[in-house]
Coordinates of C-alpha atoms in Angstrom, one line a residue:
M17 CA -2.2 13.1 -19.9
D18 CA -0.6 16.2 -19.0
I19 CA 1.4 15.7 -16.3
I20 CA 2.0 18.9 -13.7
K21 CA 5.2 19.6 -11.9
T22 CA 4.7 20.4 -8.6
K23 CA 6.9 22.8 -6.4
T24 CA 6.0 21.7 -2.7
A25 CA 5.7 18.6 -1.2
Y26 CA 2.2 17.5 -0.2
S27 CA 3.5 15.1 2.1
Q28 CA 4.0 18.0 4.3
V29 CA -0.3 18.0 3.7
N30 CA -1.1 14.7 3.8
N31 CA 1.1 14.0 7.1
L32 CA -1.0 16.7 8.7
L33 CA -4.5 14.9 8.2
F34 CA -3.1 11.7 9.5
K35 CA -2.4 13.2 12.7
S36 CA -6.0 13.9 12.9
Y37 CA -6.3 10.2 13.4
L38 CA -4.1 10.4 16.7
P39 CA -6.7 10.7 19.0
N40 CA -9.0 7.8 18.2
I41 CA -5.9 5.7 18.2
I42 CA -4.5 6.7 21.6
Y43 CA -8.1 6.2 23.0
S44 CA -8.2 2.9 21.5
A45 CA -4.9 1.7 22.7
I46 CA -6.4 3.1 26.5
E47 CA -9.3 1.0 26.2
V48 CA -7.9 -2.2 25.3
G49 CA -5.1 -1.7 28.3
I50 CA -1.7 -1.4 26.5
F51 CA -0.9 1.5 28.5
D52 CA -1.8 -0.1 31.7
Q53 CA -0.3 -3.3 30.6
L54 CA 3.1 -2.1 30.1
A55 CA 3.6 0.3 33.2
K56 CA 3.7 -3.2 35.1
G57 CA 7.1 -3.8 32.9
P58 CA 8.5 -3.8 28.8
K59 CA 6.7 -6.7 26.7
S60 CA 6.7 -8.2 23.1
C61 CA 3.2 -7.5 21.1
V62 CA 3.0 -11.3 21.1
Q63 CA 2.5 -10.8 25.1
L64 CA 0.6 -8.1 25.0
A65 CA -1.7 -9.9 22.4
K66 CA -2.2 -12.9 24.8
L67 CA -2.4 -10.8 28.2
L68 CA -5.0 -8.4 26.9
N69 CA -7.1 -10.9 24.4
V70 CA -6.6 -8.2 21.5
E71 CA -5.5 -9.4 17.8
A72 CA -1.9 -9.5 17.7
N73 CA -1.5 -8.0 14.2
I74 CA -3.5 -4.9 14.4
T75 CA -2.0 -4.6 17.7
E76 CA 1.8 -4.8 16.0
S77 CA 0.6 -1.5 14.0
L78 CA -1.0 -0.3 17.0
L79 CA 2.6 -0.4 19.1
E80 CA 3.8 1.2 15.7
V81 CA 2.1 4.0 16.0
L82 CA 2.5 4.5 19.7
Y83 CA 6.0 4.2 19.1
A84 CA 6.5 6.6 16.1
I85 CA 4.8 9.5 18.4
D86 CA 7.3 8.7 20.8
Y87 CA 4.5 7.4 23.5
L88 CA 6.3 4.0 23.7
K89 CA 10.2 2.9 23.8
R90 CA 11.3 -0.3 21.6
K91 CA 14.2 -2.9 22.0
A92 CA 14.6 -5.3 20.0
Y93 CA 10.5 -5.0 19.3
I94 CA 10.4 -5.2 23.2
Y95 CA 7.7 -2.4 24.2
S96 CA 7.8 -0.2 27.2
L97 CA 6.4 3.5 28.3
S98 CA 7.5 6.7 28.3
D99 CA 7.8 9.1 30.6
L100 CA 5.3 11.1 29.3
A101 CA 2.8 7.9 28.8
K102 CA 3.3 7.1 32.3
E103 CA 2.3 10.4 33.6
Y104 CA -1.1 10.8 31.6
L105 CA -2.2 8.0 30.0
T106 CA -2.2 4.9 32.8
Q107 CA -5.4 4.7 35.2
E108 CA -3.0 4.6 38.2
S109 CA -1.4 8.3 37.4
E110 CA -3.2 10.7 39.6
V111 CA -2.5 13.2 37.1
N112 CA -3.9 11.1 33.9
Q113 CA -5.6 13.1 30.7
I114 CA -7.5 9.7 30.0
A115 CA -10.9 12.2 30.3
A116 CA -9.2 15.0 27.7
I117 CA -8.1 12.7 25.4
K118 CA -11.6 10.5 24.5
E119 CA -13.2 14.2 24.1
F120 CA -11.3 14.4 21.2
T121 CA -12.1 11.2 19.6
S122 CA -14.3 11.0 16.4
T123 CA -17.5 8.9 16.8
E124 CA -16.8 8.3 12.2
G125 CA -13.9 7.5 10.6
P126 CA -11.5 4.6 9.8
F127 CA -10.8 4.5 13.6
A128 CA -14.2 4.3 14.9
N129 CA -14.3 0.6 15.5
L130 CA -10.3 0.6 16.5
T131 CA -11.3 -1.1 19.8
A132 CA -13.5 -3.4 17.9
A133 CA -11.1 -4.6 15.9
L134 CA -8.4 -5.1 18.6
K135 CA -10.4 -7.1 20.8
G136 CA -11.3 -9.4 17.4
S137 CA -14.6 -7.9 15.6
V138 CA -12.1 -7.3 12.5
P139 CA -14.5 -6.6 9.5
E140 CA -14.3 -8.6 6.4
F141 CA -12.9 -6.3 3.7
N142 CA -15.2 -4.3 1.4
Q143 CA -13.5 -5.7 -2.0
D144 CA -15.7 -3.0 -4.0
A145 CA -14.0 0.5 -2.1
W146 CA -12.6 1.6 -4.7
S147 CA -14.9 0.8 -7.5
S148 CA -17.0 4.1 -7.4
E149 CA -16.8 6.7 -9.6
D150 CA -15.7 8.9 -6.5
A151 CA -12.9 6.4 -5.6
I152 CA -11.9 6.2 -9.1
R153 CA -11.4 10.0 -9.4
R154 CA -10.3 10.8 -5.7
I155 CA -7.5 7.7 -6.2
E156 CA -6.3 9.4 -9.6
Q157 CA -6.4 12.8 -8.3
A158 CA -4.2 11.6 -5.2
S159 CA -1.5 10.7 -7.5
K160 CA -0.7 14.0 -9.0
A161 CA -0.1 15.4 -6.1
G162 CA 3.7 14.0 -6.6
S163 CA 3.6 10.2 -7.3
L164 CA 2.7 9.8 -10.7
Q165 CA 5.9 12.5 -11.6
Y166 CA 7.3 10.2 -9.3
V167 CA 7.4 7.1 -11.1
L168 CA 7.7 8.8 -14.5
S169 CA 10.4 10.1 -14.0
F170 CA 12.2 6.7 -13.4
V171 CA 10.4 4.2 -16.0
K172 CA 10.7 6.7 -19.1
N173 CA 14.4 6.8 -18.8
L174 CA 15.2 2.2 -18.7
P175 CA 16.3 1.3 -21.9
E176 CA 13.6 -1.5 -21.5
F177 CA 11.1 0.9 -21.7
K178 CA 11.4 2.9 -24.4
K179 CA 11.5 -0.1 -26.7
A180 CA 8.1 -1.0 -25.3
R181 CA 5.1 -1.9 -27.3
K182 CA 2.5 -3.5 -25.2
M183 CA 1.8 -3.3 -21.3
C184 CA -0.8 -4.8 -18.6
D185 CA -1.6 -2.0 -16.3
F186 CA -2.5 -4.5 -13.6
A187 CA -5.2 -3.2 -11.4
G188 CA -4.8 -0.5 -13.0
N189 CA -7.6 1.6 -11.6
S190 CA -8.7 3.9 -14.6
G191 CA -5.6 3.7 -16.0
Y192 CA -4.1 7.0 -15.2
Y193 CA -0.2 5.6 -14.9
S194 CA -0.9 3.9 -18.3
Y195 CA -2.0 7.8 -20.1
A196 CA 1.6 8.9 -18.7
F197 CA 3.3 6.5 -19.7
L198 CA 1.8 6.7 -23.3
N199 CA 2.2 10.5 -23.6
E200 CA 6.3 8.9 -23.3
N201 CA 6.0 6.6 -25.3
Q202 CA 4.5 6.5 -29.0
S203 CA 4.1 3.6 -30.0
L204 CA 3.1 1.7 -26.7
H205 CA -1.1 0.6 -26.7
S206 CA -2.0 -0.4 -23.0
H207 CA -4.1 -3.2 -21.4
V208 CA -6.0 -2.2 -18.0
Y209 CA -7.1 -5.0 -16.0
D210 CA -9.3 -4.0 -12.9
L211 CA -12.8 -5.4 -12.1
Q212 CA -15.5 -5.0 -14.1
A213 CA -17.1 -2.5 -12.4
V214 CA -13.7 -0.2 -12.6
C215 CA -13.7 -0.9 -16.3
N216 CA -17.2 0.1 -16.7
I217 CA -16.4 3.7 -15.2
S218 CA -13.4 4.1 -16.7
E219 CA -14.3 3.5 -20.0
R220 CA -17.0 6.4 -19.8
I221 CA -14.8 9.5 -17.6
K222 CA -11.8 8.6 -19.6
T223 CA -13.3 8.8 -23.6
V224 CA -11.7 12.9 -23.6
E225 CA -8.6 11.8 -23.0
K226 CA -5.7 12.5 -25.5
D227 CA -4.9 8.6 -25.8
Y228 CA -8.0 6.9 -25.1
N229 CA -7.8 5.2 -28.7
R230 CA -4.6 3.4 -27.1
V231 CA -5.7 1.8 -24.1
T232 CA -8.3 -1.4 -23.8
Y233 CA -10.0 -1.8 -20.6
H234 CA -10.6 -5.3 -19.3
S235 CA -12.6 -7.1 -17.2
F236 CA -10.7 -9.4 -14.5
D237 CA -10.5 -11.1 -11.4
L238 CA -8.1 -12.6 -9.7
N239 CA -10.5 -14.7 -7.1
K240 CA -11.8 -16.2 -10.6
D241 CA -8.7 -17.0 -11.8
D242 CA -9.0 -14.6 -14.8
E243 CA -6.4 -14.4 -17.2
F244 CA -5.0 -11.1 -17.9
G245 CA -3.5 -11.2 -21.5
E246 CA -0.2 -12.3 -22.7
A247 CA 3.4 -10.7 -24.7
Y248 CA 3.8 -8.2 -22.9
D249 CA 7.2 -6.3 -23.1
F250 CA 6.0 -3.9 -20.1
F251 CA 4.4 -4.7 -17.1
F252 CA 3.2 -2.7 -14.3
S253 CA 2.1 -3.1 -10.8
S254 CA 1.2 0.1 -8.2
H255 CA -0.7 -0.5 -4.8
F256 CA -1.8 -3.8 -5.4
L257 CA 0.2 -6.5 -4.6
Y258 CA 0.3 -6.1 -0.9
K259 CA -2.6 -8.7 0.0
Y260 CA 0.6 -11.2 -0.9
N261 CA 2.9 -9.9 1.4
S262 CA 1.0 -12.1 3.7
S263 CA 1.1 -15.1 1.7
T264 CA 3.0 -17.8 0.7
K265 CA 1.7 -17.5 -2.7
L266 CA 3.2 -14.3 -4.5
V267 CA 5.8 -16.1 -6.2
G268 CA 2.5 -18.0 -7.6
L269 CA 1.4 -14.7 -8.9
L270 CA 4.1 -13.5 -10.1
K271 CA 5.2 -16.9 -12.0
K272 CA 1.5 -16.2 -13.7
I273 CA 2.7 -12.9 -14.8
N274 CA 6.1 -14.3 -16.0
K275 CA 4.3 -16.4 -18.8
S276 CA 2.2 -13.6 -19.9
M277 CA 5.6 -11.3 -20.5
K278 CA 7.6 -11.8 -23.5
M279 CA 11.5 -12.9 -22.7
G280 CA 13.5 -9.7 -21.8
G281 CA 10.5 -7.9 -20.8
L282 CA 10.6 -5.5 -18.0
F283 CA 8.3 -5.8 -14.8
V284 CA 7.8 -2.3 -12.5
S285 CA 6.6 -2.5 -9.1
N286 CA 5.4 1.0 -7.1
H287 CA 4.7 -0.1 -3.8
M288 CA 5.0 1.4 -0.2
N289 CA 7.6 -0.4 2.2
G290 CA 7.0 0.7 5.4
K291 CA 10.0 2.6 5.7
G292 CA 9.9 6.7 5.9
G293 CA 11.9 9.3 7.8
G294 CA 10.1 12.0 10.4
E295 CA 6.6 12.6 9.6
N296 CA 6.2 10.2 7.0
Y297 CA 7.2 7.5 9.4
L298 CA 4.3 7.9 11.4
T299 CA 2.0 8.9 8.6
L300 CA 3.3 5.2 7.1
C301 CA 2.2 3.6 10.3
I302 CA -1.2 4.9 10.4
V303 CA -2.2 3.4 7.6
E304 CA -0.5 0.2 8.2
L305 CA -3.1 0.1 11.5
M306 CA -6.1 1.4 9.3
T307 CA -5.6 -0.7 6.6
R308 CA -5.2 -4.5 9.1
A309 CA -8.0 -2.7 11.3
M310 CA -10.4 -2.6 8.2
G311 CA -9.7 -6.1 7.4
F312 CA -6.7 -5.9 5.0
P313 CA -3.7 -8.0 5.7
T314 CA -1.2 -5.4 4.9
H315 CA -0.4 -2.2 3.1
S316 CA 3.5 -2.4 3.1
L317 CA 5.3 -4.9 0.4
S318 CA 9.1 -5.1 2.0
E319 CA 11.9 -4.6 -0.5
D320 CA 13.7 -7.8 0.2
F321 CA 10.5 -10.2 0.0
L322 CA 9.5 -8.6 -3.2
K323 CA 13.1 -9.2 -4.5
D324 CA 13.1 -12.9 -3.4
A325 CA 10.0 -13.4 -4.7
L326 CA 10.9 -11.9 -8.3
T327 CA 14.2 -13.7 -8.5
E328 CA 12.3 -17.1 -7.5
S329 CA 10.3 -16.4 -10.6
G330 CA 12.1 -16.2 -13.2
F331 CA 13.0 -12.1 -13.0
E332 CA 16.3 -10.4 -12.4
C333 CA 16.2 -6.7 -10.3
R334 CA 17.9 -4.6 -12.3
Y335 CA 16.5 -1.0 -11.1
E336 CA 15.8 0.8 -8.4
N337 CA 14.7 4.1 -7.1
A338 CA 14.2 4.5 -2.9
P339 CA 11.4 6.7 -1.4
D340 CA 11.2 10.0 -2.2
E341 CA 10.5 11.8 1.1
R342 CA 8.7 14.7 -0.1
I343 CA 5.7 12.4 -1.8
A344 CA 2.8 11.2 0.4
Y345 CA 2.8 7.5 0.8
P346 CA 6.2 7.5 -0.1
G347 CA 7.0 4.3 -2.4
M348 CA 9.6 2.1 -3.3
I349 CA 10.1 1.3 -7.2
I350 CA 11.4 -1.9 -8.0
A351 CA 12.3 -2.6 -12.2
A352 CA 12.7 -6.3 -13.2
I353 CA 13.7 -8.2 -16.2
K354 CA 12.0 -11.5 -17.1
V355 CA 15.3 -13.5 -17.5
S356 CA 13.9 -17.1 -17.7
E357 CA 10.9 -19.7 -18.4
V358 CA 8.6 -20.6 -15.4
E359 CA 5.5 -22.7 -14.9
D360 CA 2.9 -20.6 -13.6
E361 CA 1.1 -21.9 -10.3
V362 CA -2.2 -21.3 -8.9
V363 CA -2.7 -18.0 -6.7
S364 CA -4.2 -18.9 -3.5
Q365 CA -6.2 -16.1 -1.4
Q366 CA -5.3 -18.1 1.6
D367 CA -3.2 -15.5 3.4
T368 CA -0.7 -16.6 6.4
N369 CA -0.3 -13.7 8.1
R370 CA 3.2 -13.2 7.7
S371 CA 4.3 -9.6 9.7
V372 CA 5.7 -7.0 8.2
L373 CA 7.7 -5.9 10.4
G374 CA 9.7 -8.8 11.6

């Protein structure tokens, strides 16, 4: 795979696209009464959720979006209205512009049902959302706007990667990261694990890829406790572990990964950690709100949470790279080395709703 070096920051385009969701988000906050309730005095997310009878975890993400655009103020996670919100977004204000905001809301898109989700009608997440050919191609294409290059530039210089011969690309979609790694390490063979439908499509559309013969696709489903091979000296996971961030069982999954690796093997995680500056902070807040409203627990994996889980699972965190603000969805890369053997555990699918915001 030839990796293009981008000259500009796609994050500027990406952030603008996510801003287009704001009218729907703001109007849902109006509909469930967030601004009117805060007009009576500052409150925490838990207090608001109880008073308004709304879903606390989705409300938490919504409040963070409103804070990011300066419609709310926040101190120790107690929220209050900004002067702008008091004047234009509360029913009691004689100059409110609620009707004008409603005119800009869309009846389609990821936030069309946000109000219903806040009130408890949270949909069951569609596990096949990324299993179509269109989705597979779209995800790969999005990575080429900077995130693929960012990860590759970090990983290719790690001494453990240079010595690697067998890798696992965990929930690897079409294997686009694998092909980039193979281009840098001519002795490497990759095993891509994903759902059966994803593997079938990827095997078909990737036959023209230069290193196709060095990639093996494997169907797996963690819900069925499927295995994902053994004797890996390089294990890579990108944008997958989020569902375990709200679970007590991330350690169980990482212990299973530990068991599949050689001693001294390299584990690399590339995931968003919810931190960002400026425009990226707003985009990440909107992504988190969209994720929860769609029925998925979170799209953020905190740095400390992952590091603690890795340590408990027999890894030593050795390298890391901070998010690059020029990239859309800036992610934190953490590279760890397997330093001890551990017993794997059954990975539970039951989440415990741990908050990513503290």
